[in-house]
Amino acid sequence: MRLNRIIIKGGMGHFKVPMSGKIQQTYTIPPISTVVGILKNIYGDDIKNFALGYFIKHKGKHRDLMTIYKEFNIAEKSHTDKDRFMTDTCIVEYLRDVELVIYTNINKDIQLNDVLVLGKTNCLATIMDIQEIELEEIEGYGYNQYTHKDIGEGQIRRINTITLYNENTDMYDIKSGIVRENIEFKFNKNYDRDYEQNIFLWNWDKGVIQEWN
């Protein structure tokens, strides 16, 4: 199978785990919704119904102390900014020296509509290479990927598959799916010789995911 392989690197990445409190933890593998957001930045918002696979490499985690600002008394227009905001601190967890490798059959011109980041806005990233490659039908192993729940022995998770801002509700519309988070798994197709591993491919269509066949 011939697909485009996109290699993205950054000094750090943060893919926030929801409801993680004052210690903002990061997923070690970005959710599918995050990777789709990166592809929409690269190719445009109108992409749909495409093949998607990816894995991530990094050199461990570190934590940083961050000041956050909380707004309150919003209804009281007479308050000054000093009265309306209070500060707090939280700990943010980051992945170090991140390499995200994405595989897709999207065939469009590159747009790069916004600054490329690895999750959090301060995690700047660069596209190192985009090229069409051949994935081979060879049995081997894949690493640091989400797969169908029946593949591998990793932890089963529910992760976001699409996150869209809704102007009418001033909230995000979210779809999610059940996946298995595999640090290592055996697989019998989609082998990338350059990275010496097999790639699990999803079919992504408006947030609905299923194995690509």
PDB file of C-alpha atoms in Angstrom:
ATOM      1  CA  MET A   1       0.000   0.000   0.000  1.00  0.00           C
ATOM      2  CA  ARG A   2       1.304   3.451  -0.936  1.00  0.00           C
ATOM      3  CA  LEU A   3       0.691   6.250   1.559  1.00  0.00           C
ATOM      4  CA  ASN A   4       2.107   9.639   2.424  1.00  0.00           C
ATOM      5  CA  ARG A   5       4.398   9.575   5.457  1.00  0.00           C
ATOM      6  CA  ILE A   6       4.702  12.827   7.414  1.00  0.00           C
ATOM      7  CA  ILE A   7       7.543  13.169   9.925  1.00  0.00           C
ATOM      8  CA  ILE A   8       7.019  15.898  12.544  1.00  0.00           C
ATOM      9  CA  LYS A   9       9.517  16.776  15.264  1.00  0.00           C
ATOM     10  CA  GLY A  10       9.468  19.111  18.235  1.00  0.00           C
ATOM     11  CA  GLY A  11      11.407  19.761  21.413  1.00  0.00           C
ATOM     12  CA  MET A  12       8.405  18.887  23.556  1.00  0.00           C
ATOM     13  CA  GLY A  13       4.772  17.813  23.317  1.00  0.00           C
ATOM     14  CA  HIS A  14       1.760  17.909  25.619  1.00  0.00           C
ATOM     15  CA  PHE A  15      -1.462  16.014  24.846  1.00  0.00           C
ATOM     16  CA  LYS A  16      -3.593  16.829  27.847  1.00  0.00           C
ATOM     17  CA  VAL A  17      -5.409  14.100  29.726  1.00  0.00           C
ATOM     18  CA  PRO A  18      -8.868  15.540  30.569  1.00  0.00           C
ATOM     19  CA  MET A  19      -9.799  16.104  34.214  1.00  0.00           C
ATOM     20  CA  SER A  20      -6.213  15.676  35.392  1.00  0.00           C
ATOM     21  CA  GLY A  21      -6.485  18.526  37.916  1.00  0.00           C
ATOM     22  CA  LYS A  22      -3.592  20.730  38.989  1.00  0.00           C
ATOM     23  CA  ILE A  23      -1.112  18.239  37.587  1.00  0.00           C
ATOM     24  CA  GLN A  24      -1.838  18.451  33.854  1.00  0.00           C
ATOM     25  CA  GLN A  25      -0.809  15.013  32.650  1.00  0.00           C
ATOM     26  CA  THR A  26      -0.110  14.168  29.036  1.00  0.00           C
ATOM     27  CA  TYR A  27      -1.044  11.119  26.994  1.00  0.00           C
ATOM     28  CA  THR A  28       2.101   9.325  25.880  1.00  0.00           C
ATOM     29  CA  ILE A  29       0.358   8.683  22.534  1.00  0.00           C
ATOM     30  CA  PRO A  30      -1.704  11.629  21.197  1.00  0.00           C
ATOM     31  CA  PRO A  31      -5.438  10.947  20.753  1.00  0.00           C
ATOM     32  CA  ILE A  32      -6.726  10.473  17.221  1.00  0.00           C
ATOM     33  CA  SER A  33      -8.544  13.834  17.414  1.00  0.00           C
ATOM     34  CA  THR A  34      -5.206  15.602  17.987  1.00  0.00           C
ATOM     35  CA  VAL A  35      -3.572  13.972  14.963  1.00  0.00           C
ATOM     36  CA  VAL A  36      -6.628  14.765  12.818  1.00  0.00           C
ATOM     37  CA  GLY A  37      -6.289  18.385  13.960  1.00  0.00           C
ATOM     38  CA  ILE A  38      -2.655  18.379  12.809  1.00  0.00           C
ATOM     39  CA  LEU A  39      -3.717  16.979   9.411  1.00  0.00           C
ATOM     40  CA  LYS A  40      -6.414  19.659   9.092  1.00  0.00           C
ATOM     41  CA  ASN A  41      -3.762  22.274   9.729  1.00  0.00           C
ATOM     42  CA  ILE A  42      -1.554  20.740   7.031  1.00  0.00           C
ATOM     43  CA  TYR A  43      -4.203  19.942   4.392  1.00  0.00           C
ATOM     44  CA  GLY A  44      -7.274  22.048   5.263  1.00  0.00           C
ATOM     45  CA  ASP A  45     -10.475  21.575   7.245  1.00  0.00           C
ATOM     46  CA  ASP A  46     -12.382  19.783   4.474  1.00  0.00           C
ATOM     47  CA  ILE A  47     -10.512  16.471   4.713  1.00  0.00           C
ATOM     48  CA  LYS A  48     -12.739  13.454   5.388  1.00  0.00           C
ATOM     49  CA  ASN A  49     -12.919   9.689   5.005  1.00  0.00           C
ATOM     50  CA  PHE A  50      -9.206   8.911   4.877  1.00  0.00           C
ATOM     51  CA  ALA A  51      -6.686   6.338   6.070  1.00  0.00           C
ATOM     52  CA  LEU A  52      -4.777   7.299   9.200  1.00  0.00           C
ATOM     53  CA  GLY A  53      -1.997   5.611  11.126  1.00  0.00           C
ATOM     54  CA  TYR A  54       0.715   7.006  13.379  1.00  0.00           C
ATOM     55  CA  PHE A  55       3.242   6.329  16.088  1.00  0.00           C
ATOM     56  CA  ILE A  56       5.235   8.533  18.436  1.00  0.00           C
ATOM     57  CA  LYS A  57       8.791   8.473  19.779  1.00  0.00           C
ATOM     58  CA  HIS A  58      10.110  10.577  22.653  1.00  0.00           C
ATOM     59  CA  LYS A  59      12.890  10.653  25.245  1.00  0.00           C
ATOM     60  CA  GLY A  60      10.863  10.615  28.432  1.00  0.00           C
ATOM     61  CA  LYS A  61       8.876  13.195  30.386  1.00  0.00           C
ATOM     62  CA  HIS A  62       9.557  16.276  32.445  1.00  0.00           C
ATOM     63  CA  ARG A  63       7.342  18.598  34.495  1.00  0.00           C
ATOM     64  CA  ASP A  64       7.147  22.378  34.518  1.00  0.00           C
ATOM     65  CA  LEU A  65       5.520  24.742  37.005  1.00  0.00           C
ATOM     66  CA  MET A  66       3.091  27.142  35.335  1.00  0.00           C
ATOM     67  CA  THR A  67       1.104  30.175  36.496  1.00  0.00           C
ATOM     68  CA  ILE A  68      -2.559  30.172  35.425  1.00  0.00           C
ATOM     69  CA  TYR A  69      -5.116  32.971  35.532  1.00  0.00           C
ATOM     70  CA  LYS A  70      -8.733  32.380  36.545  1.00  0.00           C
ATOM     71  CA  GLU A  71     -11.506  34.855  35.703  1.00  0.00           C
ATOM     72  CA  PHE A  72     -14.368  35.365  38.159  1.00  0.00           C
ATOM     73  CA  ASN A  73     -17.065  37.951  38.912  1.00  0.00           C
ATOM     74  CA  ILE A  74     -17.600  38.197  35.154  1.00  0.00           C
ATOM     75  CA  ALA A  75     -21.082  39.683  35.580  1.00  0.00           C
ATOM     76  CA  GLU A  76     -19.727  42.615  37.560  1.00  0.00           C
ATOM     77  CA  LYS A  77     -18.632  44.962  34.785  1.00  0.00           C
ATOM     78  CA  SER A  78     -17.428  47.572  37.258  1.00  0.00           C
ATOM     79  CA  HIS A  79     -14.612  45.326  38.489  1.00  0.00           C
ATOM     80  CA  THR A  80     -11.095  46.169  37.354  1.00  0.00           C
ATOM     81  CA  ASP A  81      -8.908  43.481  35.832  1.00  0.00           C
ATOM     82  CA  LYS A  82      -7.196  43.139  39.187  1.00  0.00           C
ATOM     83  CA  ASP A  83     -10.554  42.344  40.804  1.00  0.00           C
ATOM     84  CA  ARG A  84     -11.663  39.989  38.038  1.00  0.00           C
ATOM     85  CA  PHE A  85      -8.634  37.678  37.905  1.00  0.00           C
ATOM     86  CA  MET A  86      -6.862  35.497  40.401  1.00  0.00           C
ATOM     87  CA  THR A  87      -3.708  33.466  39.880  1.00  0.00           C
ATOM     88  CA  ASP A  88      -2.877  29.882  40.717  1.00  0.00           C
ATOM     89  CA  THR A  89      -0.142  27.427  39.858  1.00  0.00           C
ATOM     90  CA  CYS A  90      -0.252  24.021  38.219  1.00  0.00           C
ATOM     91  CA  ILE A  91       2.253  21.419  37.098  1.00  0.00           C
ATOM     92  CA  VAL A  92       2.364  20.615  33.367  1.00  0.00           C
ATOM     93  CA  GLU A  93       3.799  17.325  32.153  1.00  0.00           C
ATOM     94  CA  TYR A  94       5.669  17.309  28.821  1.00  0.00           C
ATOM     95  CA  LEU A  95       7.151  14.695  26.507  1.00  0.00           C
ATOM     96  CA  ARG A  96      10.750  15.506  25.509  1.00  0.00           C
ATOM     97  CA  ASP A  97      12.298  15.416  22.002  1.00  0.00           C
ATOM     98  CA  VAL A  98       9.153  14.227  20.249  1.00  0.00           C
ATOM     99  CA  GLU A  99       8.934  12.599  16.826  1.00  0.00           C
ATOM    100  CA  LEU A 100       5.417  11.991  15.486  1.00  0.00           C
ATOM    101  CA  VAL A 101       5.164   9.947  12.286  1.00  0.00           C
ATOM    102  CA  ILE A 102       1.803  10.029  10.467  1.00  0.00           C
ATOM    103  CA  TYR A 103       0.635   7.866   7.553  1.00  0.00           C
ATOM    104  CA  THR A 104      -2.331   8.867   5.388  1.00  0.00           C
ATOM    105  CA  ASN A 105      -3.767   8.568   1.890  1.00  0.00           C
ATOM    106  CA  ILE A 106      -4.809  12.249   1.804  1.00  0.00           C
ATOM    107  CA  ASN A 107      -3.672  13.605  -1.562  1.00  0.00           C
ATOM    108  CA  LYS A 108      -3.908  17.400  -1.402  1.00  0.00           C
ATOM    109  CA  ASP A 109      -1.633  20.397  -1.598  1.00  0.00           C
ATOM    110  CA  ILE A 110      -0.108  21.445   1.705  1.00  0.00           C
ATOM    111  CA  GLN A 111      -1.724  24.542   3.236  1.00  0.00           C
ATOM    112  CA  LEU A 112      -0.315  24.858   6.793  1.00  0.00           C
ATOM    113  CA  ASN A 113      -3.029  27.280   7.892  1.00  0.00           C
ATOM    114  CA  ASP A 114      -1.598  27.852  11.368  1.00  0.00           C
ATOM    115  CA  VAL A 115       1.505  27.375  13.491  1.00  0.00           C
ATOM    116  CA  LEU A 116       2.247  23.660  13.838  1.00  0.00           C
ATOM    117  CA  VAL A 117       2.250  22.405  17.428  1.00  0.00           C
ATOM    118  CA  LEU A 118       2.368  19.082  19.244  1.00  0.00           C
ATOM    119  CA  GLY A 119      -0.733  19.518  21.393  1.00  0.00           C
ATOM    120  CA  LYS A 120      -0.208  22.548  23.638  1.00  0.00           C
ATOM    121  CA  THR A 121       0.322  25.887  21.904  1.00  0.00           C
ATOM    122  CA  ASN A 122       3.832  26.344  23.301  1.00  0.00           C
ATOM    123  CA  CYS A 123       4.969  22.994  21.874  1.00  0.00           C
ATOM    124  CA  LEU A 124       6.162  24.229  18.489  1.00  0.00           C
ATOM    125  CA  ALA A 125       6.904  21.616  15.843  1.00  0.00           C
ATOM    126  CA  THR A 126       8.380  21.292  12.350  1.00  0.00           C
ATOM    127  CA  ILE A 127       7.558  19.046   9.405  1.00  0.00           C
ATOM    128  CA  MET A 128      10.859  17.342   8.672  1.00  0.00           C
ATOM    129  CA  ASP A 129       9.741  15.280   5.676  1.00  0.00           C
ATOM    130  CA  ILE A 130       6.697  14.319   3.606  1.00  0.00           C
ATOM    131  CA  GLN A 131       7.038  11.570   1.051  1.00  0.00           C
ATOM    132  CA  GLU A 132       5.045   8.793  -0.556  1.00  0.00           C
ATOM    133  CA  ILE A 133       6.206   5.373   0.621  1.00  0.00           C
ATOM    134  CA  GLU A 134       5.216   1.733   0.199  1.00  0.00           C
ATOM    135  CA  LEU A 135       3.983  -0.195   3.234  1.00  0.00           C
ATOM    136  CA  GLU A 136       4.560  -3.925   2.784  1.00  0.00           C
ATOM    137  CA  GLU A 137       2.442  -6.916   3.748  1.00  0.00           C
ATOM    138  CA  ILE A 138       5.010  -8.366   6.149  1.00  0.00           C
ATOM    139  CA  GLU A 139       4.472  -9.641   9.682  1.00  0.00           C
ATOM    140  CA  GLY A 140       6.322  -7.786  12.395  1.00  0.00           C
ATOM    141  CA  TYR A 141       5.803  -5.526  15.393  1.00  0.00           C
ATOM    142  CA  GLY A 142       4.391  -2.051  15.926  1.00  0.00           C
ATOM    143  CA  TYR A 143       5.237   0.345  18.765  1.00  0.00           C
ATOM    144  CA  ASN A 144       3.522   3.213  20.593  1.00  0.00           C
ATOM    145  CA  GLN A 145       0.258   3.087  18.669  1.00  0.00           C
ATOM    146  CA  TYR A 146      -3.479   2.865  19.205  1.00  0.00           C
ATOM    147  CA  THR A 147      -5.025  -0.202  17.594  1.00  0.00           C
ATOM    148  CA  HIS A 148      -8.356  -1.990  17.444  1.00  0.00           C
ATOM    149  CA  LYS A 149      -9.252  -3.365  20.876  1.00  0.00           C
ATOM    150  CA  ASP A 150      -8.776  -6.956  19.689  1.00  0.00           C
ATOM    151  CA  ILE A 151      -5.130  -6.409  18.730  1.00  0.00           C
ATOM    152  CA  GLY A 152      -2.265  -6.573  21.213  1.00  0.00           C
ATOM    153  CA  GLU A 153      -2.288  -6.740  24.993  1.00  0.00           C
ATOM    154  CA  GLY A 154      -2.118  -3.066  26.026  1.00  0.00           C
ATOM    155  CA  GLN A 155      -4.596  -1.053  28.057  1.00  0.00           C
ATOM    156  CA  ILE A 156      -8.044  -0.430  26.580  1.00  0.00           C
ATOM    157  CA  ARG A 157      -8.923   3.274  26.507  1.00  0.00           C
ATOM    158  CA  ARG A 158     -11.656   5.582  25.303  1.00  0.00           C
ATOM    159  CA  ILE A 159     -10.060   8.463  23.415  1.00  0.00           C
ATOM    160  CA  ASN A 160     -11.379  11.412  21.437  1.00  0.00           C
ATOM    161  CA  THR A 161     -11.637  10.879  17.687  1.00  0.00           C
ATOM    162  CA  ILE A 162     -12.859  14.392  16.828  1.00  0.00           C
ATOM    163  CA  THR A 163     -13.147  17.660  18.770  1.00  0.00           C
ATOM    164  CA  LEU A 164     -14.959  20.578  17.119  1.00  0.00           C
ATOM    165  CA  TYR A 165     -15.790  23.993  18.565  1.00  0.00           C
ATOM    166  CA  ASN A 166     -19.532  24.766  18.435  1.00  0.00           C
ATOM    167  CA  GLU A 167     -20.180  28.512  18.207  1.00  0.00           C
ATOM    168  CA  ASN A 168     -23.858  28.078  19.113  1.00  0.00           C
ATOM    169  CA  THR A 169     -23.137  26.472  22.479  1.00  0.00           C
ATOM    170  CA  ASP A 170     -19.673  27.961  23.095  1.00  0.00           C
ATOM    171  CA  MET A 171     -18.550  24.401  23.845  1.00  0.00           C
ATOM    172  CA  TYR A 172     -16.783  21.550  22.057  1.00  0.00           C
ATOM    173  CA  ASP A 173     -18.615  18.732  20.285  1.00  0.00           C
ATOM    174  CA  ILE A 174     -16.692  15.518  20.906  1.00  0.00           C
ATOM    175  CA  LYS A 175     -16.803  11.999  19.491  1.00  0.00           C
ATOM    176  CA  SER A 176     -14.784   9.187  21.028  1.00  0.00           C
ATOM    177  CA  GLY A 177     -13.942   5.564  20.382  1.00  0.00           C
ATOM    178  CA  ILE A 178     -12.635   2.476  22.174  1.00  0.00           C
ATOM    179  CA  VAL A 179      -9.025   1.608  21.285  1.00  0.00           C
ATOM    180  CA  ARG A 180      -6.153  -0.374  22.716  1.00  0.00           C
ATOM    181  CA  GLU A 181      -2.998   1.504  23.695  1.00  0.00           C
ATOM    182  CA  ASN A 182      -0.123  -0.730  22.651  1.00  0.00           C
ATOM    183  CA  ILE A 183       3.498  -0.077  23.502  1.00  0.00           C
ATOM    184  CA  GLU A 184       4.313  -3.165  21.428  1.00  0.00           C
ATOM    185  CA  PHE A 185       2.056  -5.413  19.361  1.00  0.00           C
ATOM    186  CA  LYS A 186       2.386  -8.064  16.675  1.00  0.00           C
ATOM    187  CA  PHE A 187       0.813  -7.228  13.322  1.00  0.00           C
ATOM    188  CA  ASN A 188       0.850  -8.835   9.876  1.00  0.00           C
ATOM    189  CA  LYS A 189       0.657  -5.881   7.457  1.00  0.00           C
ATOM    190  CA  ASN A 190       1.674  -2.273   6.724  1.00  0.00           C
ATOM    191  CA  TYR A 191       5.407  -2.669   7.408  1.00  0.00           C
ATOM    192  CA  ASP A 192       7.589   0.446   7.097  1.00  0.00           C
ATOM    193  CA  ARG A 193      11.154  -0.694   6.380  1.00  0.00           C
ATOM    194  CA  ASP A 194      12.679   2.679   7.274  1.00  0.00           C
ATOM    195  CA  TYR A 195      11.319   2.527  10.831  1.00  0.00           C
ATOM    196  CA  GLU A 196      11.318  -1.274  11.020  1.00  0.00           C
ATOM    197  CA  GLN A 197       7.792  -1.546  12.333  1.00  0.00           C
ATOM    198  CA  ASN A 198       4.207  -2.265  11.308  1.00  0.00           C
ATOM    199  CA  ILE A 199       1.595   0.488  11.230  1.00  0.00           C
ATOM    200  CA  PHE A 200      -2.012   0.026  12.306  1.00  0.00           C
ATOM    201  CA  LEU A 201      -4.283   1.985   9.961  1.00  0.00           C
ATOM    202  CA  TRP A 202      -7.662   3.468  10.824  1.00  0.00           C
ATOM    203  CA  ASN A 203     -10.389   4.577   8.460  1.00  0.00           C
ATOM    204  CA  TRP A 204     -11.441   7.989   9.856  1.00  0.00           C
ATOM    205  CA  ASP A 205     -14.725   9.508   8.704  1.00  0.00           C
ATOM    206  CA  LYS A 206     -16.191  12.484  10.624  1.00  0.00           C
ATOM    207  CA  GLY A 207     -14.918  11.100  13.912  1.00  0.00           C
ATOM    208  CA  VAL A 208     -16.018   7.492  13.339  1.00  0.00           C
ATOM    209  CA  ILE A 209     -13.096   5.041  13.310  1.00  0.00           C
ATOM    210  CA  GLN A 210     -12.718   1.468  12.146  1.00  0.00           C
ATOM    211  CA  GLU A 211      -9.810  -0.636  10.943  1.00  0.00           C
ATOM    212  CA  TRP A 212      -8.700   0.193   7.393  1.00  0.00           C
ATOM    213  CA  ASN A 213      -9.016  -2.758   5.050  1.00  0.00           C
TER     214      ASN A 213
END
